[in-house]
PDB file of C-alpha atoms (C1' of nucleotides) in Angstrom:
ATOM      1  CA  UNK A   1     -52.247 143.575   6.101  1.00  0.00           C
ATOM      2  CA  UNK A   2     -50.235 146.808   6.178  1.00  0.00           C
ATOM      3  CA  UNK A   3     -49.623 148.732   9.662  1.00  0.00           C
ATOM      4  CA  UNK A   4     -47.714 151.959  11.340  1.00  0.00           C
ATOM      5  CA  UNK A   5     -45.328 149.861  13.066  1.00  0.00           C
ATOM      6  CA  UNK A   6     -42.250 151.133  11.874  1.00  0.00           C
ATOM      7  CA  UNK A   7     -43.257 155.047  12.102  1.00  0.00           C
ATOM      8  CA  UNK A   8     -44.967 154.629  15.001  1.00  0.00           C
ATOM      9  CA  UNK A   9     -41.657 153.099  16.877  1.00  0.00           C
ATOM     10  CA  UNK A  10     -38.967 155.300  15.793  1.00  0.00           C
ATOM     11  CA  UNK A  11     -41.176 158.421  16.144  1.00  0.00           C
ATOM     12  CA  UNK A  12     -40.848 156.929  19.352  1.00  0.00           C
ATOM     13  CA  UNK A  13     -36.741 156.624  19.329  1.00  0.00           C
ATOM     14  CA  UNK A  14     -37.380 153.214  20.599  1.00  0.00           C
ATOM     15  CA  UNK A  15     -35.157 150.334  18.616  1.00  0.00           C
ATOM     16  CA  UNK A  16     -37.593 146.991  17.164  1.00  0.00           C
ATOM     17  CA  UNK A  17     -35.267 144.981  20.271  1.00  0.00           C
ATOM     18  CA  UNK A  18     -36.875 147.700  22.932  1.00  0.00           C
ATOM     19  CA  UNK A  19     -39.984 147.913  21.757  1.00  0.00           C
ATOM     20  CA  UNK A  20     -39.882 144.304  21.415  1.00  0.00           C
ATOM     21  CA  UNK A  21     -39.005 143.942  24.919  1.00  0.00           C
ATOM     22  CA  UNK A  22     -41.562 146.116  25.742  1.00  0.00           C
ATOM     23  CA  UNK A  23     -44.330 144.191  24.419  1.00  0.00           C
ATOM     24  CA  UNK A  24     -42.175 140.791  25.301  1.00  0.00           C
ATOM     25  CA  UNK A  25     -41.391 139.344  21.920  1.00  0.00           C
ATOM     26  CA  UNK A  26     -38.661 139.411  19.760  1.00  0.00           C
ATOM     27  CA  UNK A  27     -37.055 141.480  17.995  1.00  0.00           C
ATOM     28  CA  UNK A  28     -37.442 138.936  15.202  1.00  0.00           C
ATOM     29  CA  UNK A  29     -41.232 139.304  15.526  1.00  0.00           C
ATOM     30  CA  UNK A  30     -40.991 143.100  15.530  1.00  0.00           C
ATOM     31  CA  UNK A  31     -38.849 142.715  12.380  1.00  0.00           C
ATOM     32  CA  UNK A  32     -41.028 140.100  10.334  1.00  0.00           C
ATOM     33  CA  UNK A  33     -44.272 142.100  11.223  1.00  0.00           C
ATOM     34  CA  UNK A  34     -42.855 145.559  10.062  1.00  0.00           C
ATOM     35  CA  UNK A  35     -41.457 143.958   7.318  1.00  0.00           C
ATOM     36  CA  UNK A  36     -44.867 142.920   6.614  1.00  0.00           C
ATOM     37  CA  UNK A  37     -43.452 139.236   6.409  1.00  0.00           C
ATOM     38  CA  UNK A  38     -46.339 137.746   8.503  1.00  0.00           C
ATOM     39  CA  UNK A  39     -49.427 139.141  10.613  1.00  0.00           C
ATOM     40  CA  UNK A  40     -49.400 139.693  14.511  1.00  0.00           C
ATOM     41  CA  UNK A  41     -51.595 137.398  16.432  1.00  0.00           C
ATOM     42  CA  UNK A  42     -54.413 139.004  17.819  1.00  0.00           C
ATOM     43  CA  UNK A  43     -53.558 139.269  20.973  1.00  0.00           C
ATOM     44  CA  UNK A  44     -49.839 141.109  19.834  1.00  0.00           C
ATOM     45  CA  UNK A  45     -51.646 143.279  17.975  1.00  0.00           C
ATOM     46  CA  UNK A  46     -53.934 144.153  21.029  1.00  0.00           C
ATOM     47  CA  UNK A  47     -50.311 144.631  22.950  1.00  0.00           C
ATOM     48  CA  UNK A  48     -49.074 146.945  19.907  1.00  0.00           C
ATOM     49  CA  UNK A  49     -52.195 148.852  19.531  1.00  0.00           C
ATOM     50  CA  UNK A  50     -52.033 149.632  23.222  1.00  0.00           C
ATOM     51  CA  UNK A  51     -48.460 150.478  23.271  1.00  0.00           C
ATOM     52  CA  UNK A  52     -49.185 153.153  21.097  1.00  0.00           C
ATOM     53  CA  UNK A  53     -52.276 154.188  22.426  1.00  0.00           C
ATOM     54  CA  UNK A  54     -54.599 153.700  19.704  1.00  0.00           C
ATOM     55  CA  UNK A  55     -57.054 151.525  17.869  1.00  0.00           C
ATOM     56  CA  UNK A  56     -55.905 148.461  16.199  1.00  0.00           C
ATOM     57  CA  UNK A  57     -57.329 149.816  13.263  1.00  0.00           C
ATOM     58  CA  UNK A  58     -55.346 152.695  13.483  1.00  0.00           C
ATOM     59  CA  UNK A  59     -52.421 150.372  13.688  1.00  0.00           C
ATOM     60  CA  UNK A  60     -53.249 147.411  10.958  1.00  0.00           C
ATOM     61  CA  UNK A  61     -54.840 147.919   7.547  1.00  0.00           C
ATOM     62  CA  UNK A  62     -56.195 145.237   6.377  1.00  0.00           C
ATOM     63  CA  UNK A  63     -57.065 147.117   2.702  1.00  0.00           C
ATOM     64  CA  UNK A  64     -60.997 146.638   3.304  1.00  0.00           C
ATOM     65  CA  UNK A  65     -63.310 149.640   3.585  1.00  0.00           C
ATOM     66  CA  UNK A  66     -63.394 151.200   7.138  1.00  0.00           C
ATOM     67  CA  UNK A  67     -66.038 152.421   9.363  1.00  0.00           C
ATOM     68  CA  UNK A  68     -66.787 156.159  10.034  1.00  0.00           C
ATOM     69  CA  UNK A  69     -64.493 156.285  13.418  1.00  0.00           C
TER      70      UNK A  69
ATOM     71  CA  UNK B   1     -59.013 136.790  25.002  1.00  0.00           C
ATOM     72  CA  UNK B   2     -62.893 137.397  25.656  1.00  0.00           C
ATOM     73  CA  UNK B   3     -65.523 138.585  22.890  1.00  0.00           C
ATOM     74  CA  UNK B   4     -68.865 139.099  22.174  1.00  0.00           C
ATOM     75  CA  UNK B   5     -69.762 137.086  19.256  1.00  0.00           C
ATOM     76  CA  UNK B   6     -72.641 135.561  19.985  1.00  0.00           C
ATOM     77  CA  UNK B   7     -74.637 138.269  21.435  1.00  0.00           C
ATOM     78  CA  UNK B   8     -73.441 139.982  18.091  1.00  0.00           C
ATOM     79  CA  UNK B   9     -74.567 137.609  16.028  1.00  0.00           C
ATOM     80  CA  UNK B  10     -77.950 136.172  17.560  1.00  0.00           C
ATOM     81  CA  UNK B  11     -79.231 139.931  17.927  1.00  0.00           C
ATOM     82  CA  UNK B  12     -79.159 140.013  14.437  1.00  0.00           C
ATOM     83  CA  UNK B  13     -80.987 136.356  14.008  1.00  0.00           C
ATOM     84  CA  UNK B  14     -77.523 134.918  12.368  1.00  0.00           C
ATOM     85  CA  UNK B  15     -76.816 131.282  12.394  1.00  0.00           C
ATOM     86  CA  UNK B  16     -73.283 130.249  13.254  1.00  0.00           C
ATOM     87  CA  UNK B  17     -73.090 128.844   9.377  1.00  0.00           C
ATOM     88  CA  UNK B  18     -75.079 132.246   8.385  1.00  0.00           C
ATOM     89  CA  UNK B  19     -71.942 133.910   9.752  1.00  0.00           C
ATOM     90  CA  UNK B  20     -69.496 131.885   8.714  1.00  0.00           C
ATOM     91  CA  UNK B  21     -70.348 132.161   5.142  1.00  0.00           C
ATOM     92  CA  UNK B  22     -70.979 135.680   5.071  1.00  0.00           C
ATOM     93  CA  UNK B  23     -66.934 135.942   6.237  1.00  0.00           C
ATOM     94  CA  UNK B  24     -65.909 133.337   4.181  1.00  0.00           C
ATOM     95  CA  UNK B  25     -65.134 130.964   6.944  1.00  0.00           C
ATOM     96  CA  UNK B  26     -66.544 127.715   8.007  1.00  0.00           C
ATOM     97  CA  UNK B  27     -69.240 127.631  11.201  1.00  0.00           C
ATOM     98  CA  UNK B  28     -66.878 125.452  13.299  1.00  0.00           C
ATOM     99  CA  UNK B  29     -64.160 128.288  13.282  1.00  0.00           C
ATOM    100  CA  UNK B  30     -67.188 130.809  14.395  1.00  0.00           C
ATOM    101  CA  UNK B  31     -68.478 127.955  16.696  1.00  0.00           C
ATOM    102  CA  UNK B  32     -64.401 127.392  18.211  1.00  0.00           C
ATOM    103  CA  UNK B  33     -63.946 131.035  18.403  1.00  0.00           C
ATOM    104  CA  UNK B  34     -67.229 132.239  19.982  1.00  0.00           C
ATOM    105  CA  UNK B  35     -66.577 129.379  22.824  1.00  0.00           C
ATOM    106  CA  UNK B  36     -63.262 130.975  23.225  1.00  0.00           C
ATOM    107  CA  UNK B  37     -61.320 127.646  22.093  1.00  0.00           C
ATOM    108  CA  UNK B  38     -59.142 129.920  20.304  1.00  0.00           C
ATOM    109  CA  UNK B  39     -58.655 133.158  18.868  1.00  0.00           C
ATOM    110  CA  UNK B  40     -58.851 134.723  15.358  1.00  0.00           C
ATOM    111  CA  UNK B  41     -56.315 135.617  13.021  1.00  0.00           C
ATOM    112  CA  UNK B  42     -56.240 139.466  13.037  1.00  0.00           C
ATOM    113  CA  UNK B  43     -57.910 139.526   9.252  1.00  0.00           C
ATOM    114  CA  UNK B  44     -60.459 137.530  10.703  1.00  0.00           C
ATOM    115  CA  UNK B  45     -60.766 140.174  13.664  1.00  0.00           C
ATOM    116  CA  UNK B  46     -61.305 142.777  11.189  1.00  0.00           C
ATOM    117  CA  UNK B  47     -63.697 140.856   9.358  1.00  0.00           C
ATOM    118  CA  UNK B  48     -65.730 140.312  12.315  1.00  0.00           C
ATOM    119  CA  UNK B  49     -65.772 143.935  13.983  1.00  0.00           C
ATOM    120  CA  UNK B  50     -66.456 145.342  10.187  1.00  0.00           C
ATOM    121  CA  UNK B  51     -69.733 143.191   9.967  1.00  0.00           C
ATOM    122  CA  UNK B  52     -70.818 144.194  13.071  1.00  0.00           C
ATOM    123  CA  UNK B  53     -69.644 147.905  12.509  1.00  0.00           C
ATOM    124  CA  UNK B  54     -67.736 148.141  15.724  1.00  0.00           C
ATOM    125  CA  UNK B  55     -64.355 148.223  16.557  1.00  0.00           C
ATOM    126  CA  UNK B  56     -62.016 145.733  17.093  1.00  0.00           C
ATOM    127  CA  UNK B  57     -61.910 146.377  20.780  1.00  0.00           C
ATOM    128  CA  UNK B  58     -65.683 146.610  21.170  1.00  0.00           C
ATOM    129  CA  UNK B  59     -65.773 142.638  19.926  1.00  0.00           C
ATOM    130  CA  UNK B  60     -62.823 141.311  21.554  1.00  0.00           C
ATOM    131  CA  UNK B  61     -61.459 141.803  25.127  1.00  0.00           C
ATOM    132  CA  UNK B  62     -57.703 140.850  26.316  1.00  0.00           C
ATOM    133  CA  UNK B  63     -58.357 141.735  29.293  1.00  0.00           C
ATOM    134  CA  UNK B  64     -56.153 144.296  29.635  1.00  0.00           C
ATOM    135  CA  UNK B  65     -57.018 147.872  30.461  1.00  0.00           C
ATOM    136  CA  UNK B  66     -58.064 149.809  27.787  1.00  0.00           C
ATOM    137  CA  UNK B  67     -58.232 153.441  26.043  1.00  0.00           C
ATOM    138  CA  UNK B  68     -60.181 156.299  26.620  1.00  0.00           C
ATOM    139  CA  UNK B  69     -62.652 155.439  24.024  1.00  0.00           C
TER     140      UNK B  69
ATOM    141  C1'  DT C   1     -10.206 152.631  12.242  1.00  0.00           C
ATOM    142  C1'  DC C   2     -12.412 149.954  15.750  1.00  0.00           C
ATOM    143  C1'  DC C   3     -16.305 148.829  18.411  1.00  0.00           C
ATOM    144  C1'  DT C   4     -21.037 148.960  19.319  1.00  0.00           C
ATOM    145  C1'  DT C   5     -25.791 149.311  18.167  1.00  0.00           C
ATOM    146  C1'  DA C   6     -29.376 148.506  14.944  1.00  0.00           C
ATOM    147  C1'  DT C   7     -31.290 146.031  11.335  1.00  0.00           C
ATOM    148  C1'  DG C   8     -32.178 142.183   7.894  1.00  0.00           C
ATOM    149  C1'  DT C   9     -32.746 137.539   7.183  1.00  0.00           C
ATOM    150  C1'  DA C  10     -32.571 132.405   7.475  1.00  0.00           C
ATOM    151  C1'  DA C  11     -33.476 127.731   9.518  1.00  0.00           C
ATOM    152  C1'  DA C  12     -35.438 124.470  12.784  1.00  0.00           C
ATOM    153  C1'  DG C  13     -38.968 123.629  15.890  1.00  0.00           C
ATOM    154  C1'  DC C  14     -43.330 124.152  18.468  1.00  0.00           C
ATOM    155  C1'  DA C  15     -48.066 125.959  18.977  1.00  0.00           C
ATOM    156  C1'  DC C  16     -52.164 127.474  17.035  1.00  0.00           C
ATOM    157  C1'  DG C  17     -55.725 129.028  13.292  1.00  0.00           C
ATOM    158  C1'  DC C  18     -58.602 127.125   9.983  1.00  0.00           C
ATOM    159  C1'  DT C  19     -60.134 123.499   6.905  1.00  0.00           C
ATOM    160  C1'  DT C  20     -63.000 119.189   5.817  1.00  0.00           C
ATOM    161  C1'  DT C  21     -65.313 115.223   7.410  1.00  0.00           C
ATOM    162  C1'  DA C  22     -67.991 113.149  10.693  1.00  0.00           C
ATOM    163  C1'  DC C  23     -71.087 112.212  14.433  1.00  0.00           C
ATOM    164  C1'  DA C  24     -73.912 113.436  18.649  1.00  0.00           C
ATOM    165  C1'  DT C  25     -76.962 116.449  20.898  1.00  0.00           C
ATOM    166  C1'  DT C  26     -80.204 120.245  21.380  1.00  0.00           C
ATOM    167  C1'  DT C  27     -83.936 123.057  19.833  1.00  0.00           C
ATOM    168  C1'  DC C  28     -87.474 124.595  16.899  1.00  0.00           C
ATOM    169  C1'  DT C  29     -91.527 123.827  14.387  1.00  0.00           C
ATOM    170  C1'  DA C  30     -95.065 121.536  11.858  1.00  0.00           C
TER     171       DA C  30
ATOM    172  C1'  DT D   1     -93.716 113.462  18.243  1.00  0.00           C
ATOM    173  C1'  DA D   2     -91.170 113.280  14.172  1.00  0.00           C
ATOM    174  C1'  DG D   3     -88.114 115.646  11.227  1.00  0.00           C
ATOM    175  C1'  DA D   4     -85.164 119.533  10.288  1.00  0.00           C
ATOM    176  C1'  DA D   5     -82.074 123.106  11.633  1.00  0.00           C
ATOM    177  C1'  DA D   6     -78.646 124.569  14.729  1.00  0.00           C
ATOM    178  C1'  DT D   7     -75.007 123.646  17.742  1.00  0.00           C
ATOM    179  C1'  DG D   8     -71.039 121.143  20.020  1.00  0.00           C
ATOM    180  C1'  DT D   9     -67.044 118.708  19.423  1.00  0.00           C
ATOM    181  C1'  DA D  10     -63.291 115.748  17.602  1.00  0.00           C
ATOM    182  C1'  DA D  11     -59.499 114.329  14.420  1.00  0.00           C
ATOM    183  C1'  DA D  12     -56.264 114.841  10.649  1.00  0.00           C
ATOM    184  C1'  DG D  13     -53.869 117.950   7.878  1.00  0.00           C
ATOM    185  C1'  DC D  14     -51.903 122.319   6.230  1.00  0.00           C
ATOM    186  C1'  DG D  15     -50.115 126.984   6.729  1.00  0.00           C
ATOM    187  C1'  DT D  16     -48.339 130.474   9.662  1.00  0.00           C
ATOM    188  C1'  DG D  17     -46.970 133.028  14.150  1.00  0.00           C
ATOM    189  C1'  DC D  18     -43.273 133.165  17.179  1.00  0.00           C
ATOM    190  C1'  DT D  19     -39.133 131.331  19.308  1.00  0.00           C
ATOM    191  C1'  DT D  20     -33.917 130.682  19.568  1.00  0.00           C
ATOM    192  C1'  DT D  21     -29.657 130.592  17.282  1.00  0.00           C
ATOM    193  C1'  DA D  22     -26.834 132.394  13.982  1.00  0.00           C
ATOM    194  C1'  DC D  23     -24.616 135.278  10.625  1.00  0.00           C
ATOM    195  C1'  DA D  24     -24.202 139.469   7.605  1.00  0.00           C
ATOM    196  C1'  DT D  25     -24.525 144.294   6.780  1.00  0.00           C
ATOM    197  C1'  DA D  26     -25.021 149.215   7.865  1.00  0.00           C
ATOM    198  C1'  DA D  27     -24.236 153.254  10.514  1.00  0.00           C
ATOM    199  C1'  DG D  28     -22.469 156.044  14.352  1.00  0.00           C
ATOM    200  C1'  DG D  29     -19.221 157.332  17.983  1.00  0.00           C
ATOM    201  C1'  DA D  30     -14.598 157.080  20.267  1.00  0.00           C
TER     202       DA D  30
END
DNA sequence: TCCTTATGTAAAGCACGCTTTACATTTCTA
DNA sequence: TAGAAATGTAAAGCGTGCTTTACATAAGGA
């Protein structure tokens, strides 16, 4: 499962430790997950998604064909 | 963390074990998850909005508000 | 250069996602 | 009403998500 995380955040300015604050996790988590080390739970990905303001599957690719929008 | 499974899956006529073998997974983790006894990894989340052809936040529900569309 | 901030990574530990096996109950249908 | 199909649930076991603690490295500012 690929995702935005990284680009996302630092178009943002915002270090992994604040923006895992933000979502309250770790920066750890932030870390592994941009790092592509392990997948978010669903409901952190829900969190992330929302933090940036868009779909999870704007977020998270999960390499599978997607739908038309 | 809320979701619409079952209504998904009986409008279409699908047996739990129907569904669970079309996503590769066994009918007790679609049975566990539609009763809300846990949630789904995230690959299964995509797996589940893709069959249905909805997004992941048309399926599942934090509870949390959500986006414009 | 020194200090601080940011990042990368590792280990131990706990909680949960998913499996298989198994059994009980409900519901459909012939 | 009998048998089959579908559902509910439980337990053991494995892998992984996330935590805290800890240490190392990189990069920037005074």
């Amino acid at each position: 499962m690929n995702n935005n995380i990284r680009a996302l955040r630092t178009a943002r300015g915002l270090s992994q430790e604040a923006l895992g604050s933000a979502l309250n996790v770790s920066r750890q988590t932030i870390n592994a997950i941009e790092a592509g080390r392990y997948d978010p739970s669903l409901p952190l990905a829900f969190k992330l998604a929302r933090f940036f303001a868009l779909h999870i599957e704007d977020v998270f690719d999960d390499g599978e064909e997607t739908l038309g929008s």
